[in-house]
Amino acid sequence: MTQQKAIATPKRTKEILDKYGFSFKKSLGQNFIIDVNILKNMMQVAGITKDVHTIEIGPGIGALTEQLAVHSDSVLAFEIDQRLLPILEDTLQEYSNIEVINQDILKADVKKICQDKWQNQKEIKVVANLPYYITTPILMQLLLAKLPISSITVMIQKEVAERMAAVSNTKEYGSLSIAIQYYTKAKIGMIVPKTVFMPQPRVDSSVLHLEMREEPPVSVINEDFFFTFVQACFQQRRKTLRNNVSRHFKESMTKEAIEQVLVDCHIDGTRRAEALVMEEFAMLANRFYQCMQEER
Ligand SMILES: C[S@@+](CC[C@H](N)C(=O)[O-])C[C@H]1O[C@@H](n2cnc3c(N)ncnc32)[C@H](O)[C@@H]1O
């Protein structure tokens, strides 16, 4: 495939949009990539080869889909906007290894669709330029669905990528960092200026690469309790851990019992949540969980 032929150029994109009289829907996060080099870099960050099947979320007019068709074995793409289906049929007509499914990714049974399509053995990777208005719900759904995927590589808003990949003692670190890093090893692959999109979004983007973990890095008794606890610890970032935890458990535990948990776990209550690493959150959440069970 030659550079001129790629969908992801300003000229070709404009031609396709004009041909179909397509108008962007802001409400669906439609910002299409018009720089093929960015997409090729994404292939590298994601480690796409012919030994890999790929899932794309939101193919748009097919700019990234085309690269996935060229570089991977086969592509399954979920697109919510029906108006894009005839356009994709046209732009991707020369590829026989792409299946477009007209479904909302948040409602699709991705696991079953994957299993039905690819009974075989090959590694499956997710690669997408996500609709930014639902970045976190999409990623959390993919992670919780326990799909047979090895990695997720997504273009998302730069600030959100930084929060997802953040480590302790930074201002970006929070409950989202813990949720993402509980399931994956997160790394920012590259920063992407807003000028490579049509129309241009208000913000810059980053490519975030998430390598699925086989096992979470910490042992947690109850995952729902753990994630709710971590959120509570970050509720008021400037306040101490003691303050946030006391507020969270004020209906269910005495002040003394809360203090005892901090002592048992050797955690100084004057620290702030952003100073705690995941192991410390897990230790505290497990101990609080046990206390609540004993109370019953
Ligand atoms: C940022 S654009 C990316 C388009 C294309 N992949 C590209 O890189 O140029 C996001 C795409 O996701 C689609 N989309 C939005 N919400 C969706 C949803 N809930 N399920 C599936 N696709 C969705 C939009 O219609 C749009 O095509």
Short mmCIF file of C-alpha atoms and ligand atoms in Angstrom, two decimals:
data_model
loop_
_atom_site.label_atom_id
_atom_site.label_comp_id
_atom_site.label_asym_id
_atom_site.label_seq_id
_atom_site.Cartn_x
_atom_site.Cartn_y
_atom_site.Cartn_z
CA MET A 1 0.00 0.00 0.00
CA THR A 2 1.43 3.36 -0.95
CA GLN A 3 1.39 6.44 1.24
CA GLN A 4 -0.87 8.33 -1.25
CA LYS A 5 -3.39 5.53 -1.15
CA ALA A 6 -3.79 5.49 2.63
CA ILE A 7 -7.12 6.72 3.98
CA ALA A 8 -5.36 8.69 6.72
CA THR A 9 -4.37 11.77 4.72
CA PRO A 10 -6.15 15.16 4.80
CA LYS A 11 -6.88 14.98 1.05
CA ARG A 12 -8.29 11.45 0.97
CA THR A 13 -10.32 11.98 4.16
CA LYS A 14 -11.87 15.12 2.74
CA GLU A 15 -12.67 13.36 -0.54
CA ILE A 16 -14.43 10.53 1.29
CA LEU A 17 -16.40 12.90 3.54
CA ASP A 18 -17.47 15.01 0.54
CA LYS A 19 -18.44 11.98 -1.54
CA TYR A 20 -20.89 10.85 1.15
CA GLY A 21 -21.86 14.28 2.49
CA PHE A 22 -20.82 13.04 5.93
CA SER A 23 -21.19 15.44 8.86
CA PHE A 24 -19.33 14.73 12.10
CA LYS A 25 -21.30 13.93 15.24
CA LYS A 26 -19.55 15.54 18.17
CA SER A 27 -21.74 13.52 20.51
CA LEU A 28 -20.07 10.32 19.17
CA GLY A 29 -16.53 11.65 19.65
CA GLN A 30 -15.86 11.65 15.90
CA ASN A 31 -12.33 12.96 15.30
CA PHE A 32 -10.71 11.05 12.47
CA ILE A 33 -6.95 10.57 12.11
CA ILE A 34 -5.43 12.15 9.01
CA ASP A 35 -1.76 11.20 9.47
CA VAL A 36 -0.75 7.70 8.43
CA ASN A 37 2.61 7.92 10.22
CA ILE A 38 0.85 8.17 13.56
CA LEU A 39 -1.06 5.00 12.73
CA LYS A 40 2.11 3.17 11.72
CA ASN A 41 3.69 4.16 15.03
CA MET A 42 0.60 2.83 16.77
CA MET A 43 1.16 -0.54 15.04
CA GLN A 44 4.65 -0.60 16.55
CA VAL A 45 3.58 0.43 20.04
CA ALA A 46 0.87 -2.27 19.94
CA GLY A 47 3.25 -4.91 18.54
CA ILE A 48 0.93 -5.81 15.65
CA THR A 49 2.07 -8.66 13.41
CA LYS A 50 0.42 -11.20 11.12
CA ASP A 51 0.30 -13.56 14.10
CA VAL A 52 -2.24 -11.34 15.85
CA HIS A 53 -6.01 -10.82 15.53
CA THR A 54 -7.18 -7.29 16.28
CA ILE A 55 -10.30 -5.66 17.69
CA GLU A 56 -10.99 -2.02 16.86
CA ILE A 57 -13.54 0.22 18.55
CA GLY A 58 -14.97 2.95 16.32
CA PRO A 59 -13.44 2.51 12.84
CA GLY A 60 -14.84 5.83 11.57
CA ILE A 61 -14.07 5.91 7.83
CA GLY A 62 -11.46 3.16 8.22
CA ALA A 63 -8.12 4.95 8.63
CA LEU A 64 -6.84 2.75 11.47
CA THR A 65 -8.83 -0.29 10.30
CA GLU A 66 -6.89 -0.24 7.04
CA GLN A 67 -3.54 -0.35 8.87
CA LEU A 68 -4.80 -3.18 11.09
CA ALA A 69 -5.92 -5.11 8.00
CA VAL A 70 -2.47 -4.69 6.45
CA HIS A 71 -0.43 -5.49 9.57
CA SER A 72 -2.53 -8.07 11.48
CA ASP A 73 -4.20 -11.37 10.57
CA SER A 74 -7.79 -10.14 10.80
CA VAL A 75 -9.84 -7.29 12.22
CA LEU A 76 -13.13 -7.10 14.11
CA ALA A 77 -14.39 -3.51 14.27
CA PHE A 78 -17.35 -2.20 16.33
CA GLU A 79 -18.96 0.97 14.99
CA ILE A 80 -22.09 2.54 16.50
CA ASP A 81 -22.84 5.03 13.69
CA GLN A 82 -24.86 3.36 10.96
CA ARG A 83 -24.06 6.18 8.49
CA LEU A 84 -20.44 4.95 8.42
CA LEU A 85 -21.26 1.41 7.24
CA PRO A 86 -21.59 2.14 3.47
CA ILE A 87 -18.50 4.37 3.69
CA LEU A 88 -16.46 1.58 5.30
CA GLU A 89 -17.66 -0.88 2.67
CA ASP A 90 -16.30 1.48 0.05
CA THR A 91 -13.02 2.54 1.67
CA LEU A 92 -12.05 -0.96 2.84
CA GLN A 93 -13.35 -2.91 -0.16
CA GLU A 94 -9.97 -4.35 -1.09
CA TYR A 95 -9.49 -6.09 2.28
CA SER A 96 -11.13 -9.44 2.95
CA ASN A 97 -9.93 -9.78 6.54
CA ILE A 98 -12.16 -7.12 8.14
CA GLU A 99 -15.57 -7.59 9.78
CA VAL A 100 -17.48 -4.48 10.84
CA ILE A 101 -20.17 -4.93 13.48
CA ASN A 102 -22.76 -2.15 13.83
CA GLN A 103 -23.05 -2.21 17.64
CA ASP A 104 -22.46 0.01 20.62
CA ILE A 105 -19.27 -1.39 22.17
CA LEU A 106 -20.74 -0.83 25.64
CA LYS A 107 -23.64 -3.15 24.82
CA ALA A 108 -21.87 -5.75 22.66
CA ASP A 109 -21.01 -9.20 24.00
CA VAL A 110 -17.40 -8.85 22.84
CA LYS A 111 -16.27 -12.06 24.51
CA LYS A 112 -18.83 -14.22 22.71
CA ILE A 113 -18.30 -12.48 19.36
CA CYS A 114 -14.53 -13.06 19.64
CA GLN A 115 -14.94 -16.68 20.64
CA ASP A 116 -17.35 -17.38 17.77
CA LYS A 117 -15.11 -15.67 15.25
CA TRP A 118 -11.68 -16.84 16.36
CA GLN A 119 -11.82 -20.31 17.90
CA ASN A 120 -8.16 -20.46 17.15
CA GLN A 121 -5.12 -19.92 19.12
CA LYS A 122 -3.80 -16.55 17.89
CA GLU A 123 -3.18 -13.71 20.27
CA ILE A 124 -5.91 -11.00 20.25
CA LYS A 125 -5.07 -7.30 20.72
CA VAL A 126 -7.31 -4.26 20.98
CA VAL A 127 -6.20 -1.15 19.06
CA ALA A 128 -8.38 1.96 18.82
CA ASN A 129 -8.65 5.69 18.56
CA LEU A 130 -11.35 5.87 21.21
CA PRO A 131 -14.36 8.18 21.31
CA TYR A 132 -13.12 10.36 24.19
CA TYR A 133 -16.50 10.86 25.84
CA ILE A 134 -16.56 7.20 26.96
CA THR A 135 -12.86 6.32 27.30
CA THR A 136 -13.02 5.11 30.90
CA PRO A 137 -16.28 3.10 30.61
CA ILE A 138 -14.95 1.34 27.49
CA LEU A 139 -11.59 0.48 29.07
CA MET A 140 -13.12 -0.68 32.35
CA GLN A 141 -15.63 -2.83 30.46
CA LEU A 142 -12.84 -4.45 28.41
CA LEU A 143 -10.82 -5.11 31.57
CA LEU A 144 -13.72 -6.47 33.64
CA ALA A 145 -15.02 -8.70 30.82
CA LYS A 146 -11.91 -10.87 31.18
CA LEU A 147 -11.55 -11.09 27.42
CA PRO A 148 -8.93 -13.37 25.90
CA ILE A 149 -6.80 -10.36 24.90
CA SER A 150 -3.13 -9.75 25.56
CA SER A 151 -3.01 -5.95 25.25
CA ILE A 152 -4.97 -2.76 24.61
CA THR A 153 -3.41 0.15 22.73
CA VAL A 154 -5.55 3.25 22.56
CA MET A 155 -5.38 6.86 21.49
CA ILE A 156 -7.02 8.85 24.27
CA GLN A 157 -6.98 12.34 25.77
CA LYS A 158 -3.44 13.08 27.00
CA GLU A 159 -4.49 13.99 30.54
CA VAL A 160 -6.52 10.81 30.93
CA ALA A 161 -3.60 8.68 29.69
CA GLU A 162 -1.34 10.39 32.24
CA ARG A 163 -3.78 9.63 35.05
CA MET A 164 -4.10 5.98 34.00
CA ALA A 165 -0.33 5.43 33.84
CA ALA A 166 0.55 7.57 36.90
CA VAL A 167 2.68 6.35 39.81
CA SER A 168 2.39 7.38 43.47
CA ASN A 169 3.49 10.83 44.64
CA THR A 170 2.41 12.59 41.46
CA LYS A 171 -0.61 14.83 41.00
CA GLU A 172 -2.00 12.57 38.27
CA TYR A 173 -2.07 9.51 40.57
CA GLY A 174 -5.52 8.49 41.78
CA SER A 175 -8.16 5.77 41.90
CA LEU A 176 -8.15 5.53 38.08
CA SER A 177 -4.40 4.72 38.11
CA ILE A 178 -5.02 1.95 40.64
CA ALA A 179 -8.01 0.51 38.74
CA ILE A 180 -6.11 0.38 35.44
CA GLN A 181 -2.84 -0.87 36.92
CA TYR A 182 -4.58 -3.58 38.93
CA TYR A 183 -5.40 -5.28 35.63
CA THR A 184 -2.58 -4.09 33.36
CA LYS A 185 0.92 -2.72 33.07
CA ALA A 186 0.36 0.79 31.69
CA LYS A 187 2.79 2.76 29.54
CA ILE A 188 2.43 5.92 27.47
CA GLY A 189 3.61 5.09 23.96
CA MET A 190 3.63 8.54 22.37
CA ILE A 191 2.12 12.00 22.59
CA VAL A 192 0.03 13.08 19.62
CA PRO A 193 -0.79 16.70 18.71
CA LYS A 194 -4.41 17.66 18.03
CA THR A 195 -3.44 18.73 14.49
CA VAL A 196 -3.48 15.11 13.21
CA PHE A 197 -7.25 14.87 13.60
CA MET A 198 -10.18 16.07 11.51
CA PRO A 199 -11.94 17.91 13.03
CA GLN A 200 -9.31 18.96 15.57
CA PRO A 201 -10.25 18.16 19.18
CA ARG A 202 -9.65 20.80 21.89
CA VAL A 203 -6.96 18.70 23.58
CA ASP A 204 -3.80 16.78 22.72
CA SER A 205 -3.80 13.00 22.82
CA SER A 206 -1.55 10.14 23.88
CA VAL A 207 -1.27 6.54 22.85
CA LEU A 208 -1.61 4.42 25.95
CA HIS A 209 -0.39 0.82 25.87
CA LEU A 210 -1.88 -1.57 28.43
CA GLU A 211 -0.32 -5.03 28.73
CA MET A 212 -2.80 -7.39 30.42
CA ARG A 213 -1.56 -8.95 33.66
CA GLU A 214 -2.08 -12.66 34.20
CA GLU A 215 -2.66 -12.01 37.89
CA PRO A 216 -3.29 -8.74 39.76
CA PRO A 217 -0.11 -7.42 41.45
CA VAL A 218 -1.77 -7.50 44.89
CA SER A 219 -4.01 -9.96 46.67
CA VAL A 220 -7.41 -8.48 47.47
CA ILE A 221 -10.19 -10.23 49.43
CA ASN A 222 -13.08 -8.37 47.79
CA GLU A 223 -12.42 -6.37 44.60
CA ASP A 224 -15.55 -4.18 44.82
CA PHE A 225 -14.71 -3.26 48.40
CA PHE A 226 -11.08 -2.55 47.42
CA PHE A 227 -11.98 -0.19 44.54
CA THR A 228 -14.62 1.64 46.59
CA PHE A 229 -12.10 1.99 49.42
CA VAL A 230 -9.42 3.43 47.11
CA GLN A 231 -11.92 5.94 45.71
CA ALA A 232 -12.84 6.99 49.25
CA CYS A 233 -9.15 7.51 50.13
CA PHE A 234 -8.83 9.96 47.21
CA GLN A 235 -12.22 11.64 47.88
CA GLN A 236 -10.59 14.83 49.12
CA ARG A 237 -7.03 14.76 47.81
CA ARG A 238 -5.69 17.50 50.08
CA LYS A 239 -6.98 15.83 53.24
CA THR A 240 -5.12 13.13 55.15
CA LEU A 241 -5.77 9.44 54.74
CA ARG A 242 -7.17 9.37 58.31
CA ASN A 243 -9.67 12.07 57.40
CA ASN A 244 -10.90 10.38 54.21
CA VAL A 245 -11.04 6.92 55.76
CA SER A 246 -12.89 8.19 58.88
CA ARG A 247 -15.47 9.89 56.70
CA HIS A 248 -15.96 6.71 54.63
CA PHE A 249 -16.42 4.38 57.59
CA LYS A 250 -18.12 6.80 60.00
CA GLU A 251 -21.44 4.93 59.96
CA SER A 252 -19.93 1.49 60.30
CA MET A 253 -16.85 1.71 62.56
CA THR A 254 -15.77 3.56 65.70
CA LYS A 255 -12.90 6.05 65.58
CA GLU A 256 -10.83 3.71 67.76
CA ALA A 257 -11.40 0.73 65.47
CA ILE A 258 -10.37 2.80 62.43
CA GLU A 259 -7.24 3.95 64.25
CA GLN A 260 -6.44 0.37 65.18
CA VAL A 261 -6.51 -0.69 61.52
CA LEU A 262 -4.02 2.05 60.62
CA VAL A 263 -1.75 0.91 63.48
CA ASP A 264 -2.08 -2.78 62.54
CA CYS A 265 -1.08 -1.97 58.96
CA HIS A 266 1.77 0.33 60.05
CA ILE A 267 0.32 3.19 57.99
CA ASP A 268 0.71 6.75 59.24
CA GLY A 269 -2.77 8.34 59.08
CA THR A 270 -1.31 11.78 58.36
CA ARG A 271 -0.13 10.65 54.92
CA ARG A 272 -2.16 11.54 51.86
CA ALA A 273 -3.63 8.92 49.54
CA GLU A 274 -1.31 9.98 46.72
CA ALA A 275 1.69 8.78 48.78
CA LEU A 276 0.39 5.21 49.13
CA VAL A 277 1.35 2.44 46.72
CA MET A 278 -1.11 -0.25 45.61
CA GLU A 279 0.21 -2.80 48.15
CA GLU A 280 -0.62 -0.41 50.99
CA PHE A 281 -4.14 0.22 49.69
CA ALA A 282 -4.66 -3.54 49.39
CA MET A 283 -3.39 -4.19 52.91
CA LEU A 284 -5.67 -1.50 54.38
CA ALA A 285 -8.72 -2.53 52.33
CA ASN A 286 -8.28 -6.19 53.33
CA ARG A 287 -7.97 -5.29 57.01
CA PHE A 288 -11.01 -2.97 56.93
CA TYR A 289 -12.96 -5.65 55.07
CA GLN A 290 -12.11 -8.24 57.73
CA CYS A 291 -13.18 -5.82 60.49
CA MET A 292 -16.51 -5.22 58.78
CA GLN A 293 -17.06 -8.99 58.47
CA GLU A 294 -16.23 -9.51 62.16
CA GLU A 295 -18.74 -6.80 63.12
CA ARG A 296 -21.59 -8.79 61.50
C1 LIG B 1 -12.21 9.18 17.54
S1 LIG B 1 -13.20 8.45 16.26
C2 LIG B 1 -12.04 7.33 15.56
C3 LIG B 1 -12.28 7.04 14.10
C4 LIG B 1 -11.19 6.24 13.37
N1 LIG B 1 -10.85 5.02 14.06
C5 LIG B 1 -9.93 7.07 13.20
O1 LIG B 1 -8.97 6.80 13.94
O2 LIG B 1 -9.90 7.95 12.38
C6 LIG B 1 -14.26 7.42 17.28
C7 LIG B 1 -15.20 6.47 16.54
O3 LIG B 1 -15.93 5.73 17.52
C8 LIG B 1 -17.30 5.63 17.12
N2 LIG B 1 -18.09 5.41 18.35
C9 LIG B 1 -18.53 6.34 19.23
N3 LIG B 1 -19.18 5.76 20.26
C10 LIG B 1 -19.15 4.41 20.02
C11 LIG B 1 -19.67 3.28 20.71
N4 LIG B 1 -20.34 3.40 21.86
N5 LIG B 1 -19.48 2.04 20.18
C12 LIG B 1 -18.81 1.89 19.00
N6 LIG B 1 -18.29 2.94 18.30
C13 LIG B 1 -18.45 4.18 18.80
C14 LIG B 1 -17.57 6.94 16.40
O4 LIG B 1 -18.69 6.89 15.56
C15 LIG B 1 -16.24 7.12 15.65
O5 LIG B 1 -16.28 6.44 14.42
#
